[in-house]
mmCIF file of N, CA and C in Angstrom:
data_model
loop_
_atom_site.group_PDB
_atom_site.id
_atom_site.type_symbol
_atom_site.label_atom_id
_atom_site.label_comp_id
_atom_site.label_asym_id
_atom_site.label_seq_id
_atom_site.Cartn_x
_atom_site.Cartn_y
_atom_site.Cartn_z
ATOM 1 N N MET H 1 -30.169 43.942 -73.565
ATOM 2 C CA MET H 1 -30.022 42.374 -74.362
ATOM 3 C C MET H 1 -28.740 42.337 -75.487
ATOM 4 N N LYS H 2 -28.356 43.552 -75.867
ATOM 5 C CA LYS H 2 -27.103 42.862 -76.286
ATOM 6 C C LYS H 2 -25.611 43.381 -75.803
ATOM 7 N N LYS H 3 -25.982 43.704 -74.370
ATOM 8 C CA LYS H 3 -24.678 43.591 -74.030
ATOM 9 C C LYS H 3 -24.856 42.402 -72.967
ATOM 10 N N SER H 4 -26.107 41.763 -72.532
ATOM 11 C CA SER H 4 -25.675 40.461 -72.022
ATOM 12 C C SER H 4 -25.234 39.171 -73.189
ATOM 13 N N PHE H 5 -25.504 39.590 -74.293
ATOM 14 C CA PHE H 5 -25.180 38.774 -75.594
ATOM 15 C C PHE H 5 -23.647 39.031 -75.525
ATOM 16 N N VAL H 6 -23.140 40.169 -75.805
ATOM 17 C CA VAL H 6 -21.645 40.208 -75.776
ATOM 18 C C VAL H 6 -20.225 40.009 -74.536
ATOM 19 N N THR H 7 -21.359 40.077 -73.696
ATOM 20 C CA THR H 7 -20.433 39.283 -72.632
ATOM 21 C C THR H 7 -20.559 38.277 -72.110
ATOM 22 N N PHE H 8 -21.927 37.000 -72.995
ATOM 23 C CA PHE H 8 -21.774 35.444 -72.677
ATOM 24 C C PHE H 8 -20.699 35.221 -73.815
ATOM 25 N N ALA H 9 -20.466 35.528 -74.780
ATOM 26 C CA ALA H 9 -19.968 35.609 -76.150
ATOM 27 C C ALA H 9 -18.389 35.718 -75.670
ATOM 28 N N LEU H 10 -18.059 36.653 -74.519
ATOM 29 C CA LEU H 10 -17.174 37.018 -74.566
ATOM 30 C C LEU H 10 -16.518 35.921 -73.326
ATOM 31 N N MET H 11 -17.297 35.289 -72.276
ATOM 32 C CA MET H 11 -16.798 34.640 -71.636
ATOM 33 C C MET H 11 -16.985 32.960 -72.425
ATOM 34 N N LEU H 12 -17.522 32.632 -73.439
ATOM 35 C CA LEU H 12 -17.157 31.220 -74.223
ATOM 36 C C LEU H 12 -16.007 31.659 -74.527
ATOM 37 N N MET H 13 -15.736 32.813 -75.297
ATOM 38 C CA MET H 13 -13.897 32.983 -75.468
ATOM 39 C C MET H 13 -12.954 32.516 -74.515
ATOM 40 N N ALA H 14 -13.315 33.258 -73.540
ATOM 41 C CA ALA H 14 -12.087 33.168 -72.348
ATOM 42 C C ALA H 14 -11.861 31.869 -71.578
ATOM 43 N N LEU H 15 -12.879 30.953 -71.575
ATOM 44 C CA LEU H 15 -13.159 29.401 -71.444
ATOM 45 C C LEU H 15 -12.638 28.580 -72.095
ATOM 46 N N GLY H 16 -12.458 28.966 -74.057
ATOM 47 C CA GLY H 16 -12.112 27.898 -74.652
ATOM 48 C C GLY H 16 -10.690 28.769 -74.872
ATOM 49 N N THR H 17 -10.263 29.629 -74.616
ATOM 50 C CA THR H 17 -8.827 29.740 -73.912
ATOM 51 C C THR H 17 -8.014 29.160 -73.016
ATOM 52 N N GLN H 18 -8.745 28.842 -72.024
ATOM 53 C CA GLN H 18 -8.284 27.983 -70.911
ATOM 54 C C GLN H 18 -8.253 26.895 -71.190
ATOM 55 N N ALA H 19 -8.754 25.712 -71.768
ATOM 56 C CA ALA H 19 -8.852 24.979 -71.791
ATOM 57 C C ALA H 19 -7.324 24.050 -72.366
ATOM 58 N N LYS H 20 -6.800 24.739 -72.117
ATOM 59 C CA LYS H 20 -4.852 23.848 -73.139
ATOM 60 C C LYS H 20 -4.826 22.330 -72.193
ATOM 61 N N VAL H 21 -4.220 21.701 -72.716
ATOM 62 C CA VAL H 21 -3.689 20.636 -72.436
ATOM 63 C C VAL H 21 -2.883 20.001 -72.252
ATOM 64 N N VAL H 22 -2.566 20.055 -71.228
ATOM 65 C CA VAL H 22 -0.639 20.262 -70.638
ATOM 66 C C VAL H 22 -0.271 19.054 -70.209
ATOM 67 N N LYS H 23 0.707 18.241 -71.398
ATOM 68 C CA LYS H 23 1.192 16.830 -70.447
ATOM 69 C C LYS H 23 2.784 17.145 -70.585
ATOM 70 N N THR H 24 3.288 15.446 -69.882
ATOM 71 C CA THR H 24 4.834 15.078 -69.368
ATOM 72 C C THR H 24 5.148 14.171 -70.508
ATOM 73 N N LEU H 25 6.158 14.260 -70.898
ATOM 74 C CA LEU H 25 6.763 13.188 -71.440
ATOM 75 C C LEU H 25 8.653 12.727 -71.245
ATOM 76 N N VAL H 26 8.436 11.807 -70.520
ATOM 77 C CA VAL H 26 9.483 11.656 -69.613
ATOM 78 C C VAL H 26 10.539 10.764 -70.966
ATOM 79 N N VAL H 27 11.523 10.553 -71.064
ATOM 80 C CA VAL H 27 12.491 10.116 -71.978
ATOM 81 C C VAL H 27 14.309 10.172 -71.202
ATOM 82 N N THR H 28 14.082 8.792 -72.355
ATOM 83 C CA THR H 28 16.190 8.647 -71.832
ATOM 84 C C THR H 28 16.538 8.515 -73.415
ATOM 85 N N THR H 29 18.109 9.047 -73.611
ATOM 86 C CA THR H 29 18.655 9.507 -74.581
ATOM 87 C C THR H 29 19.642 8.520 -74.865
ATOM 88 N N GLN H 30 19.844 8.634 -76.138
ATOM 89 C CA GLN H 30 21.223 7.512 -76.973
ATOM 90 C C GLN H 30 22.240 8.323 -77.876
ATOM 91 N N PRO H 31 23.407 8.756 -77.733
ATOM 92 C CA PRO H 31 23.972 8.299 -76.349
ATOM 93 C C PRO H 31 23.535 8.960 -75.293
ATOM 94 N N GLN H 32 24.339 8.675 -74.020
ATOM 95 C CA GLN H 32 23.543 8.899 -73.189
ATOM 96 C C GLN H 32 24.221 11.052 -72.426
ATOM 97 N N MET H 33 23.519 10.998 -72.085
ATOM 98 C CA MET H 33 24.079 12.949 -71.456
ATOM 99 C C MET H 33 25.382 12.716 -70.109
ATOM 100 N N HIS H 34 26.292 12.970 -70.391
ATOM 101 C CA HIS H 34 27.147 12.922 -69.191
ATOM 102 C C HIS H 34 27.451 14.231 -68.952
ATOM 103 N N CYS H 35 27.544 15.746 -69.631
ATOM 104 C CA CYS H 35 28.100 16.573 -69.116
ATOM 105 C C CYS H 35 26.833 17.956 -69.732
ATOM 106 N N ASP H 36 26.995 18.755 -68.844
ATOM 107 C CA ASP H 36 26.490 20.276 -69.414
ATOM 108 C C ASP H 36 26.432 20.967 -70.620
ATOM 109 N N GLY H 37 27.007 20.522 -71.224
ATOM 110 C CA GLY H 37 27.170 21.042 -72.701
ATOM 111 C C GLY H 37 25.778 20.081 -73.551
ATOM 112 N N CYS H 38 25.700 18.541 -72.941
ATOM 113 C CA CYS H 38 24.651 17.306 -73.438
ATOM 114 C C CYS H 38 23.195 18.543 -72.659
ATOM 115 N N GLU H 39 23.326 18.348 -72.042
ATOM 116 C CA GLU H 39 21.688 19.037 -71.306
ATOM 117 C C GLU H 39 21.421 20.583 -72.273
ATOM 118 N N THR H 40 23.013 21.117 -72.379
ATOM 119 C CA THR H 40 23.065 22.442 -73.242
ATOM 120 C C THR H 40 22.320 22.251 -74.728
ATOM 121 N N LYS H 41 22.946 21.286 -75.210
ATOM 122 C CA LYS H 41 22.893 21.071 -76.634
ATOM 123 C C LYS H 41 20.682 20.521 -76.805
ATOM 124 N N ILE H 42 20.356 19.810 -75.959
ATOM 125 C CA ILE H 42 19.068 19.310 -75.756
ATOM 126 C C ILE H 42 18.493 20.517 -75.653
ATOM 127 N N LYS H 43 18.124 21.121 -74.838
ATOM 128 C CA LYS H 43 17.725 21.994 -74.601
ATOM 129 C C LYS H 43 17.404 23.727 -75.499
ATOM 130 N N GLY H 44 18.674 23.482 -75.692
ATOM 131 C CA GLY H 44 18.477 24.782 -77.191
ATOM 132 C C GLY H 44 17.761 24.282 -78.328
ATOM 133 N N ASN H 45 17.936 22.900 -78.228
ATOM 134 C CA ASN H 45 17.155 22.551 -79.787
ATOM 135 C C ASN H 45 15.960 21.682 -79.683
ATOM 136 N N LEU H 46 15.017 21.464 -78.638
ATOM 137 C CA LEU H 46 13.921 21.180 -78.119
ATOM 138 C C LEU H 46 13.134 22.238 -78.170
ATOM 139 N N ARG H 47 13.818 23.435 -77.707
ATOM 140 C CA ARG H 47 13.116 24.442 -77.360
ATOM 141 C C ARG H 47 12.637 25.692 -78.314
ATOM 142 N N PHE H 48 12.420 25.212 -80.135
ATOM 143 C CA PHE H 48 12.056 25.024 -81.278
ATOM 144 C C PHE H 48 11.373 24.272 -81.299
ATOM 145 N N GLU H 49 10.594 23.513 -80.908
ATOM 146 C CA GLU H 49 9.906 22.368 -81.392
ATOM 147 C C GLU H 49 8.446 23.054 -81.053
ATOM 148 N N LYS H 50 7.438 22.741 -81.971
ATOM 149 C CA LYS H 50 5.871 23.464 -81.425
ATOM 150 C C LYS H 50 5.001 22.761 -79.967
ATOM 151 N N GLY H 51 4.546 23.671 -78.876
ATOM 152 C CA GLY H 51 4.112 23.230 -78.170
ATOM 153 C C GLY H 51 4.772 23.145 -76.844
ATOM 154 N N VAL H 52 6.166 23.026 -76.809
ATOM 155 C CA VAL H 52 7.161 22.695 -75.933
ATOM 156 C C VAL H 52 6.405 23.962 -75.270
ATOM 157 N N LYS H 53 6.882 23.498 -73.528
ATOM 158 C CA LYS H 53 6.472 24.427 -72.350
ATOM 159 C C LYS H 53 8.170 25.015 -71.622
ATOM 160 N N THR H 54 7.943 23.257 -71.273
ATOM 161 C CA THR H 54 9.270 23.423 -70.507
ATOM 162 C C THR H 54 10.472 22.245 -70.656
ATOM 163 N N ILE H 55 11.722 21.799 -70.445
ATOM 164 C CA ILE H 55 12.562 20.908 -70.325
ATOM 165 C C ILE H 55 13.581 20.921 -69.067
ATOM 166 N N GLU H 56 13.173 19.564 -68.982
ATOM 167 C CA GLU H 56 14.543 19.667 -67.676
ATOM 168 C C GLU H 56 14.767 18.391 -67.846
ATOM 169 N N CYS H 57 16.373 18.475 -67.554
ATOM 170 C CA CYS H 57 17.741 17.885 -67.947
ATOM 171 C C CYS H 57 17.623 17.022 -66.295
ATOM 172 N N ASN H 58 18.208 15.865 -66.329
ATOM 173 C CA ASN H 58 18.790 15.088 -64.996
ATOM 174 C C ASN H 58 19.597 13.752 -65.763
ATOM 175 N N ILE H 59 20.795 14.704 -65.416
ATOM 176 C CA ILE H 59 22.213 14.183 -65.799
ATOM 177 C C ILE H 59 22.578 12.763 -65.183
ATOM 178 N N ASP H 60 22.309 13.222 -63.763
ATOM 179 C CA ASP H 60 22.248 11.657 -63.243
ATOM 180 C C ASP H 60 20.922 10.775 -63.317
ATOM 181 N N ALA H 61 19.980 10.470 -63.376
ATOM 182 C CA ALA H 61 19.115 9.743 -63.552
ATOM 183 C C ALA H 61 19.191 9.252 -65.077
ATOM 184 N N GLN H 62 19.339 10.115 -65.957
ATOM 185 C CA GLN H 62 19.488 10.280 -67.686
ATOM 186 C C GLN H 62 18.352 10.247 -67.830
ATOM 187 N N ARG H 63 17.630 11.245 -67.726
ATOM 188 C CA ARG H 63 16.026 11.622 -67.938
ATOM 189 C C ARG H 63 15.844 12.694 -68.562
ATOM 190 N N VAL H 64 15.025 12.973 -69.562
ATOM 191 C CA VAL H 64 15.105 14.335 -70.420
ATOM 192 C C VAL H 64 13.214 14.432 -69.967
ATOM 193 N N THR H 65 12.728 15.487 -69.127
ATOM 194 C CA THR H 65 11.185 15.009 -68.762
ATOM 195 C C THR H 65 10.663 16.777 -69.394
ATOM 196 N N ILE H 66 10.118 16.673 -70.540
ATOM 197 C CA ILE H 66 9.885 17.855 -71.370
ATOM 198 C C ILE H 66 8.241 17.509 -70.383
ATOM 199 N N THR H 67 7.211 19.126 -70.597
ATOM 200 C CA THR H 67 6.162 19.443 -70.671
ATOM 201 C C THR H 67 5.840 20.505 -71.845
ATOM 202 N N TYR H 68 4.359 19.551 -72.063
ATOM 203 C CA TYR H 68 4.366 20.901 -73.507
ATOM 204 C C TYR H 68 2.929 20.328 -73.702
ATOM 205 N N ASP H 69 1.989 21.200 -74.822
ATOM 206 C CA ASP H 69 0.548 21.955 -74.942
ATOM 207 C C ASP H 69 0.485 20.463 -76.350
ATOM 208 N N ALA H 70 -0.575 19.716 -75.432
ATOM 209 C CA ALA H 70 -1.191 18.422 -77.091
ATOM 210 C C ALA H 70 -1.753 18.668 -77.014
ATOM 211 N N ASP H 71 -2.465 20.222 -77.198
ATOM 212 C CA ASP H 71 -3.168 20.681 -78.540
ATOM 213 C C ASP H 71 -1.992 20.856 -80.016
ATOM 214 N N LYS H 72 -0.632 21.245 -79.188
ATOM 215 C CA LYS H 72 0.040 21.579 -80.776
ATOM 216 C C LYS H 72 1.082 20.530 -80.839
ATOM 217 N N THR H 73 1.659 19.366 -80.297
ATOM 218 C CA THR H 73 2.598 18.296 -80.711
ATOM 219 C C THR H 73 2.077 16.927 -79.942
ATOM 220 N N LYS H 74 2.453 15.951 -80.431
ATOM 221 C CA LYS H 74 2.208 14.772 -79.998
ATOM 222 C C LYS H 74 3.410 14.044 -79.281
ATOM 223 N N PRO H 75 3.992 13.402 -78.517
ATOM 224 C CA PRO H 75 5.031 12.769 -77.988
ATOM 225 C C PRO H 75 5.606 12.008 -78.628
ATOM 226 N N GLU H 76 5.058 11.502 -80.526
ATOM 227 C CA GLU H 76 5.800 10.746 -81.209
ATOM 228 C C GLU H 76 6.824 11.438 -81.400
ATOM 229 N N THR H 77 6.262 13.282 -81.813
ATOM 230 C CA THR H 77 6.982 14.190 -83.080
ATOM 231 C C THR H 77 7.964 14.698 -82.088
ATOM 232 N N LEU H 78 8.233 14.676 -80.723
ATOM 233 C CA LEU H 78 8.775 14.984 -79.846
ATOM 234 C C LEU H 78 9.998 14.340 -79.954
ATOM 235 N N ILE H 79 9.536 13.270 -79.632
ATOM 236 C CA ILE H 79 10.811 11.761 -79.730
ATOM 237 C C ILE H 79 11.452 12.188 -80.990
ATOM 238 N N ASN H 80 11.333 12.050 -81.790
ATOM 239 C CA ASN H 80 11.830 11.777 -83.649
ATOM 240 C C ASN H 80 12.415 13.377 -83.648
ATOM 241 N N ALA H 81 12.109 14.633 -82.910
ATOM 242 C CA ALA H 81 12.959 15.577 -82.766
ATOM 243 C C ALA H 81 14.260 15.431 -82.311
ATOM 244 N N PHE H 82 14.493 14.395 -81.363
ATOM 245 C CA PHE H 82 16.104 14.325 -81.070
ATOM 246 C C PHE H 82 16.760 13.958 -81.908
ATOM 247 N N GLY H 83 16.124 13.416 -82.775
ATOM 248 C CA GLY H 83 17.372 12.545 -84.391
ATOM 249 C C GLY H 83 17.605 14.025 -85.080
ATOM 250 N N LYS H 84 16.929 15.631 -84.984
ATOM 251 C CA LYS H 84 17.597 16.326 -85.461
ATOM 252 C C LYS H 84 19.023 16.774 -85.338
ATOM 253 N N PHE H 85 18.797 16.442 -83.954
ATOM 254 C CA PHE H 85 20.342 17.316 -83.433
ATOM 255 C C PHE H 85 21.415 15.847 -82.822
ATOM 256 N N GLY H 86 21.375 14.826 -83.600
ATOM 257 C CA GLY H 86 22.032 13.885 -82.613
ATOM 258 C C GLY H 86 21.907 12.720 -82.240
ATOM 259 N N TYR H 87 20.865 12.891 -81.482
ATOM 260 C CA TYR H 87 20.180 11.804 -80.426
ATOM 261 C C TYR H 87 19.211 10.863 -80.704
ATOM 262 N N LYS H 88 18.829 9.861 -80.229
ATOM 263 C CA LYS H 88 17.884 8.755 -80.195
ATOM 264 C C LYS H 88 16.998 9.140 -78.447
ATOM 265 N N ALA H 89 15.534 9.544 -79.188
ATOM 266 C CA ALA H 89 15.129 9.512 -77.180
ATOM 267 C C ALA H 89 14.441 7.705 -77.347
ATOM 268 N N THR H 90 13.611 7.733 -76.286
ATOM 269 C CA THR H 90 13.128 6.818 -76.064
ATOM 270 C C THR H 90 12.309 6.841 -74.415
ATOM 271 N N GLU H 91 10.759 6.819 -74.439
ATOM 272 C CA GLU H 91 9.650 7.020 -73.366
ATOM 273 C C GLU H 91 10.409 6.242 -72.228
ATOM 274 N N VAL H 92 9.810 6.609 -70.939
ATOM 275 C CA VAL H 92 10.297 5.923 -70.106
ATOM 276 C C VAL H 92 8.541 5.574 -69.718
ATOM 277 N N LYS H 93 8.423 4.329 -69.508
ATOM 278 C CA LYS H 93 7.214 4.002 -68.689
ATOM 279 C C LYS H 93 7.331 3.792 -67.686
ATOM 280 N N GLU H 94 6.463 5.051 -66.650
ATOM 281 C CA GLU H 94 7.117 5.211 -65.151
ATOM 282 C C GLU H 94 6.278 3.845 -64.478
ATOM 283 N N GLU H 95 6.433 3.058 -63.594
ATOM 284 C CA GLU H 95 5.181 2.203 -62.722
ATOM 285 C C GLU H 95 4.405 2.826 -62.031
ATOM 286 N N LYS H 96 2.979 2.662 -61.692
ATOM 287 C CA LYS H 96 2.550 3.788 -60.461
ATOM 288 C C LYS H 96 3.036 2.942 -59.335
ATOM 289 N N SER H 97 3.400 3.530 -58.443
ATOM 290 C CA SER H 97 4.259 2.573 -56.822
ATOM 291 C C SER H 97 2.533 1.536 -56.412
ATOM 292 N N GLY H 98 1.520 1.594 -56.356
ATOM 293 C CA GLY H 98 0.263 1.465 -55.852
ATOM 294 C C GLY H 98 0.709 -0.511 -56.985
ATOM 295 N N GLU H 99 0.748 0.064 -58.472
ATOM 296 C CA GLU H 99 0.745 -1.407 -59.285
ATOM 297 C C GLU H 99 1.690 -2.327 -59.424
ATOM 298 N N ALA H 100 2.739 -0.954 -59.233
ATOM 299 C CA ALA H 100 4.002 -2.532 -58.506
ATOM 300 C C ALA H 100 3.914 -2.925 -57.394
ATOM 301 N N LYS H 101 3.240 -2.441 -56.494
ATOM 302 C CA LYS H 101 3.672 -3.044 -55.260
ATOM 303 C C LYS H 101 2.130 -4.523 -55.310
ATOM 304 N N SER H 102 1.122 -4.070 -55.908
ATOM 305 C CA SER H 102 0.364 -5.165 -55.965
ATOM 306 C C SER H 102 0.051 -6.497 -56.967
ATOM 307 N N GLU H 103 1.075 -5.737 -58.346
ATOM 308 C CA GLU H 103 1.558 -7.012 -58.505
ATOM 309 C C GLU H 103 2.492 -8.162 -58.136
ATOM 310 N N LYS H 104 3.519 -7.509 -57.237
ATOM 311 C CA LYS H 104 4.528 -8.726 -56.655
ATOM 312 C C LYS H 104 3.740 -9.074 -55.195
ATOM 313 N N GLY H 105 2.571 -8.519 -54.685
ATOM 314 C CA GLY H 105 2.292 -9.584 -53.865
ATOM 315 C C GLY H 105 0.703 -10.498 -54.337
ATOM 316 N N GLU H 106 -0.017 -10.173 -55.516
ATOM 317 C CA GLU H 106 -0.476 -11.161 -56.408
ATOM 318 C C GLU H 106 0.885 -12.356 -56.727
ATOM 319 N N LYS H 107 1.985 -12.042 -57.053
ATOM 320 C CA LYS H 107 2.896 -13.354 -57.076
ATOM 321 C C LYS H 107 3.304 -14.129 -56.353
ATOM 322 N N GLU H 108 3.453 -13.120 -55.005
ATOM 323 C CA GLU H 108 3.962 -13.891 -53.804
ATOM 324 C C GLU H 108 2.920 -14.798 -53.506
ATOM 325 N N LYS H 109 1.587 -14.296 -53.594
ATOM 326 C CA LYS H 109 0.598 -15.438 -53.264
ATOM 327 C C LYS H 109 0.532 -17.051 -53.374
ATOM 328 N N LYS H 110 1.100 -16.317 -55.071
ATOM 329 C CA LYS H 110 0.854 -17.832 -56.030
ATOM 330 C C LYS H 110 1.966 -19.208 -55.552
#
């Protein structure tokens, strides 16, 4: 009886630790990134923010993609963190291709 209770308790704890919610935030910066130094500055400073998993910078597209643990931080906190090292970040709201097409189709019908 004790063994089954301990096993059950361990299984519950294991399930609880795997329930992390990982989300992605895409931002553009002001001033714009123009070199590898900008990328290094952004990555070097954001990596210290709580909950950040990965940081990818795309200089050509002017986008910074941050993967983070939603249990440890919020998008607003990450956006505000850019101000600590001289940047202003704005979240990029990406349209889903299906939504954009359906809106165009409705406008053309009218």
